[in-house]
Coordinates of C-alpha atoms in Angstrom, one line a residue:
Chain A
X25 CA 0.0 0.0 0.0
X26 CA 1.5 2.9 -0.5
X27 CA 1.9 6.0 1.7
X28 CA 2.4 9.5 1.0
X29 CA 4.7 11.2 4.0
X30 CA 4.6 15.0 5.2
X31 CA 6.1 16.0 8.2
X32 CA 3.6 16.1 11.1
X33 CA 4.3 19.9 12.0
X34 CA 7.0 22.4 11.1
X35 CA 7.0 25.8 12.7
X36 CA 8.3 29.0 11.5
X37 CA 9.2 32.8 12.3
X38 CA 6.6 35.8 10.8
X39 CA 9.1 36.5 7.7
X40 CA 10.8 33.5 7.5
X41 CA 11.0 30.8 4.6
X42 CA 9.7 27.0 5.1
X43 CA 10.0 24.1 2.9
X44 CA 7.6 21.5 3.5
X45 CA 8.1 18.0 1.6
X46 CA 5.7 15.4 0.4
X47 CA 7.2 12.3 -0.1
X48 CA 6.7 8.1 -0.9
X49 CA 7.3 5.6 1.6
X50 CA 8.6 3.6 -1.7
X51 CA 10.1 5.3 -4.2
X52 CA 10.4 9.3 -5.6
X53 CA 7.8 11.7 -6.3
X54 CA 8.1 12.2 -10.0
X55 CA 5.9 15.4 -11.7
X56 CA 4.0 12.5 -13.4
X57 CA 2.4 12.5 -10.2
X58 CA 0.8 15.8 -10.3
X59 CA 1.8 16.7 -7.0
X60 CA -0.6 19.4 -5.7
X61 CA -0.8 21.6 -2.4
X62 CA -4.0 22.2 -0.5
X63 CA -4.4 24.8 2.6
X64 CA -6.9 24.0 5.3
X65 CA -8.0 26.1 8.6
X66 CA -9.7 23.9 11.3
X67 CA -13.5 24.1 10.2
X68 CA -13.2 25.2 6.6
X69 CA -12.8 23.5 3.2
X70 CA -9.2 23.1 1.6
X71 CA -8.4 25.5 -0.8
X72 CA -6.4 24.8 -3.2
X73 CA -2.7 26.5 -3.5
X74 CA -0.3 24.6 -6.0
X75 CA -1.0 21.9 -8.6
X76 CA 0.9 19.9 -11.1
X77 CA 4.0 20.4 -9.0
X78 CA 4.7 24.5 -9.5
X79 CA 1.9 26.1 -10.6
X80 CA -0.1 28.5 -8.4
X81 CA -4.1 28.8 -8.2
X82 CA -5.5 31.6 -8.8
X83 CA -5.4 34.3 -6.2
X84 CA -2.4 32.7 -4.5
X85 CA 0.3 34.7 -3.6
X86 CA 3.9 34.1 -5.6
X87 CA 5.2 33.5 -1.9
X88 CA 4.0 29.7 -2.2
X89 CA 5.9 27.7 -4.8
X90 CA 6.4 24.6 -5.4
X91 CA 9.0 22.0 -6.9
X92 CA 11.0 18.6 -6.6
X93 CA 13.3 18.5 -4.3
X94 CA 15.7 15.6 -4.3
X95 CA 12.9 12.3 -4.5
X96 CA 10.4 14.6 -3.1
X97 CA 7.5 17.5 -3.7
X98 CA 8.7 20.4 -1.8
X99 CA 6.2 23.6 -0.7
X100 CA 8.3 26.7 0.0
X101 CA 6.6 29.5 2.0
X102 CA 8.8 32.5 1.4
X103 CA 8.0 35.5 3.8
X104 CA 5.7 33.5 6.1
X105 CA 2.4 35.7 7.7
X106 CA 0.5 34.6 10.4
X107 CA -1.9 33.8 8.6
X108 CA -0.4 31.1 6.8
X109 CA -0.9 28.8 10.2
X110 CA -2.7 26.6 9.0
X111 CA -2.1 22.2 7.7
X112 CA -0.7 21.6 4.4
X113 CA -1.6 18.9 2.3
X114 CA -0.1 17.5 -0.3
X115 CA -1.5 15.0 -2.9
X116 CA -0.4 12.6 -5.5
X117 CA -2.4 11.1 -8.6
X118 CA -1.5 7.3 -9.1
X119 CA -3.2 6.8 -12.6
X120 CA -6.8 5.4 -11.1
X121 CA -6.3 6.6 -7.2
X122 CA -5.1 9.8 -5.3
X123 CA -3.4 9.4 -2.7
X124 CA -3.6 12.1 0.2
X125 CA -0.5 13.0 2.7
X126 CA -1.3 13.0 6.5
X127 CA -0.7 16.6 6.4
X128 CA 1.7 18.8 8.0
X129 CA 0.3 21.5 10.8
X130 CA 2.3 24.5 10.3
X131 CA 2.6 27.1 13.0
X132 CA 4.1 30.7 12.6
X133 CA 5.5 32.3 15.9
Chain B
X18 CA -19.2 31.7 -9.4
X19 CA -18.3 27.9 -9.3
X20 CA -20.6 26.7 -6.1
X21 CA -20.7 23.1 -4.8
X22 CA -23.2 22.0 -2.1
X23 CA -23.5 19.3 -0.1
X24 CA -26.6 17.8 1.6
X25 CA -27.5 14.4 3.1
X26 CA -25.0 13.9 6.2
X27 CA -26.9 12.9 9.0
X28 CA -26.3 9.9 12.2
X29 CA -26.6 6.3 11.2
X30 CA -26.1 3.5 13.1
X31 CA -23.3 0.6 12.2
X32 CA -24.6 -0.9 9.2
X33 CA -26.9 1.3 8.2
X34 CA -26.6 3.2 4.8
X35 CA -26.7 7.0 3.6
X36 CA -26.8 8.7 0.5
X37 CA -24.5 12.2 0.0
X38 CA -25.7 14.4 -2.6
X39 CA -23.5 17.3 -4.5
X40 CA -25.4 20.1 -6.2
X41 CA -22.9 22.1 -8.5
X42 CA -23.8 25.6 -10.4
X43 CA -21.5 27.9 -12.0
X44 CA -19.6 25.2 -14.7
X45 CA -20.3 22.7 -17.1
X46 CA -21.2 20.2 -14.5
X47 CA -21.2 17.7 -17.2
X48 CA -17.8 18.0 -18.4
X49 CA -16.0 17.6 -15.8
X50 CA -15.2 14.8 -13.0
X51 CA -15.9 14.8 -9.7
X52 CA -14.6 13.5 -6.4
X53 CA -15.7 12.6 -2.9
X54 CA -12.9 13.4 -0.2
X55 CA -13.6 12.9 3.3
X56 CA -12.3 13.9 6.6
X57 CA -12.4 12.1 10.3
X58 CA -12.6 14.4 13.1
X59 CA -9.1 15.4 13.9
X60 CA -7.4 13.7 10.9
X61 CA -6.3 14.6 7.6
X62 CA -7.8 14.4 4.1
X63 CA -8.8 11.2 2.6
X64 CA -9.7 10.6 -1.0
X65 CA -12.9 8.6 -1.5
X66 CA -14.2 8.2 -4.9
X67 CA -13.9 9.9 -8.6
X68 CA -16.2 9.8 -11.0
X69 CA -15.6 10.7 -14.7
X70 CA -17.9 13.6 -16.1
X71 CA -19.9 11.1 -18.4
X72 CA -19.7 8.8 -15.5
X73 CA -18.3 5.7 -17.4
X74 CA -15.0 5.3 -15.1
X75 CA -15.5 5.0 -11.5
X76 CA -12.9 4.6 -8.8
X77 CA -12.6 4.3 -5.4
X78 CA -10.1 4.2 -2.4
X79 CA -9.7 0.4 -1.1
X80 CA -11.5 1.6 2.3
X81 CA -14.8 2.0 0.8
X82 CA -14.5 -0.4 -2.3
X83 CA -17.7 -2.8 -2.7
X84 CA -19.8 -0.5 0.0
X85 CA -19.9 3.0 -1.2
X86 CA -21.2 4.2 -5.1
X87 CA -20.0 7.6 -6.8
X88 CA -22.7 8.3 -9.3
X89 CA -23.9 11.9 -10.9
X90 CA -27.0 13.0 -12.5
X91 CA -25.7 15.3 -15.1
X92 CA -29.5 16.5 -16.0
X93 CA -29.3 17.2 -12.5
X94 CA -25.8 19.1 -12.4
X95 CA -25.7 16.6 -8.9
X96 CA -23.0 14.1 -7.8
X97 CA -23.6 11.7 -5.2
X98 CA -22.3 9.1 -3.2
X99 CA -24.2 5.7 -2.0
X100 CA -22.5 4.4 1.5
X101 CA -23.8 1.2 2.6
X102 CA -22.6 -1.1 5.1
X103 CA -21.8 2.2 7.4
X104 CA -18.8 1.7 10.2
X105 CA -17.6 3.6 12.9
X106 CA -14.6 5.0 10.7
X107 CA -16.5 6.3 8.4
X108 CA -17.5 9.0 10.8
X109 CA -16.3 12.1 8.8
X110 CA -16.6 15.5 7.5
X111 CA -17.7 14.7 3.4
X112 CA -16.4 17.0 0.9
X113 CA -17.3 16.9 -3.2
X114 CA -14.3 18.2 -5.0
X115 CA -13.9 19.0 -8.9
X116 CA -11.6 17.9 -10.8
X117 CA -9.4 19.7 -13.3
X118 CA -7.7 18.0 -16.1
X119 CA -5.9 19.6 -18.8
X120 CA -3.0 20.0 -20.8
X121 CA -1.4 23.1 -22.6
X122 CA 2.1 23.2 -24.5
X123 CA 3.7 23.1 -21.2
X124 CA 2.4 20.1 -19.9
X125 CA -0.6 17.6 -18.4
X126 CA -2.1 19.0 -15.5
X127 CA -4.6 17.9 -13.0
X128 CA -6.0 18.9 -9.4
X129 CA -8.9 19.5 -7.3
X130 CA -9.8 23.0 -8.0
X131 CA -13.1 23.7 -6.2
X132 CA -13.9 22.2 -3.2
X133 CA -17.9 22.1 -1.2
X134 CA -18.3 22.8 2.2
X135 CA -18.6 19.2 3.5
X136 CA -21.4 17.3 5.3
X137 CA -21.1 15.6 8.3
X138 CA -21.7 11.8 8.2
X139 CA -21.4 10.4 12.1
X140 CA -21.9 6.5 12.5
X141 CA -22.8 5.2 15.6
X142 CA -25.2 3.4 17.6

C-alpha cells in the first residue's frame, strides 16, 4: 500500500522561509504524479494552493511555490504571515487513485 | 461563481446506509469529474471516490471499495455518493471536489480545483 509522508508539524518565524516535503514511503515523487498543495484552517474546506508540482491557483500569492526537491515535492513559504498557520496537504495522482498525505500542521510564531 | 453543495449527512447507526448528494452551479457540471474526499474528526484528508464527467470510469479508495457508489446525474448538475454497510470509521466531515484536467504546451495538469463545504456523516449506535 502505499503512503504519501509529510512532516507532522513544522514551525516558522513571521518572515521566515519554510520548505515543506511530500514524499513516498517507496520510491520518488516524480511530476507524473501531479503533485498538488492544499491549505486547510480547522472548520473550513481546503483551498487549493499549487497543482501539477509548480503552478499557483488563482489568487495565491507568488510567496507559495512549489517543486521537486531531491525524490520529493517540496512547498516553500517564502516571507511567512501569520496567517499562513494553518495544515498543508499535499497530494499525489497514481493513474486510477489519489493518494492524500497525513498533512503537516504548520505554526508561525 | 463555481458553487458546490453538499446535503444528506446525517447519524446512522453501524450498518446502516446513507446517501451524500453534491449540487454544482457555475460550470459545465457535465464536463468535468468529480470526487468525494472525506475527513475524520481530527485527521487529515482522505480521497474517496472519482467519478468521470460522463460517469463511465469510477474509482474508489480500497476503504470503501464494494460499500460505497459515486454516481452523478448530469441532468441534475448533482454528484452523489451511495455508502452502505456504514462503520464507525467512516465518521467524517464529506467534501465533493472538482476535478481539473488539462493540458497546454507546457504540460498535463490535474488537481482538485473547487472544493464544497462538507457534510457531516457520524456513524454510531
Amino acid at each position: 500500500q502505499t503512503v504519501v509522508t509529510q512532516e507532522p508539524s513544522f514551525s516558522v518565524s513571521p518572515g521566515g522561509t519554510v520548505t515543506l516535503t511530500c514524499g513516498l514511503s517507496s520510491g520518488s515523487v516524480s511530476t507524473s504524479y501531479y503533485p498538488s498543495w492544499y491549505q486547510q484552517t480547522p472548520g473550513q474546506a481546503p483551498r487549493t494552493l499549487i497543482y501539477s508540482t509548480n503552478t499557483r491557483s488563482s489568487g495565491v500569492p507568488d510567496r507559495f511555490s512549489g517543486s521537486i526537491l531531491g525524490n520529493k515535492a517540496a512547498l516553500t513559504i517564502t516571507g511567512a504571515q501569520a496567517d499562513d498557520e494553518s495544515d498543508y496537504y499535499c497530494v499525489l495522482y497514481m493513474g486510477s487513485l489519489w493518494v492524500f498525505g497525513g498533512g503537516t500542521k504548520l505554526t508561525v510564531l | 461563481q463555481v458553487q458546490l453543495v453538499e446535503s444528506g449527512g446525517g447519524v446512522v447507526q453501524p450498518g446502516g446506509s446513507l446517501r451524500l448528494s453534491c449540487a454544482a452551479s457555475g460550470f459545465t457540471f457535465s464536463s468535468y469529474g468529480m470526487h468525494w474526499v472525506r475527513q475524520a474528526p481530527g485527521k487529515g484528508l482522505e480521497w474517496v471516490a472519482f467519478i468521470r464527467y460522463d460517469g463511465s470510469n469510477k474509482y474508489y479508495a480500497d476503504s470503501v471499495k464494494g460499500r460505497f457508489t459515486i454516481s452523478r446525474d448530469n441532468s441534475k448538475n448533482t454528484l452523489y455518493l451511495q455508502m452502505n454497510s456504514l462503520r464507525a470509521e467512516d465518521t467524517a466531515v464529506y467534501y465533493c471536489a472538482k476535478d481539473r484536467y488539462y493540458y497546454d504546451s507546457s504540460g498535463y495538469y490535474r488537481y482538485f480545483d473547487y472544493w464544497g463545504q462538507g457534510t457531516l456523516v457520524t456513524v454510531s449506535s
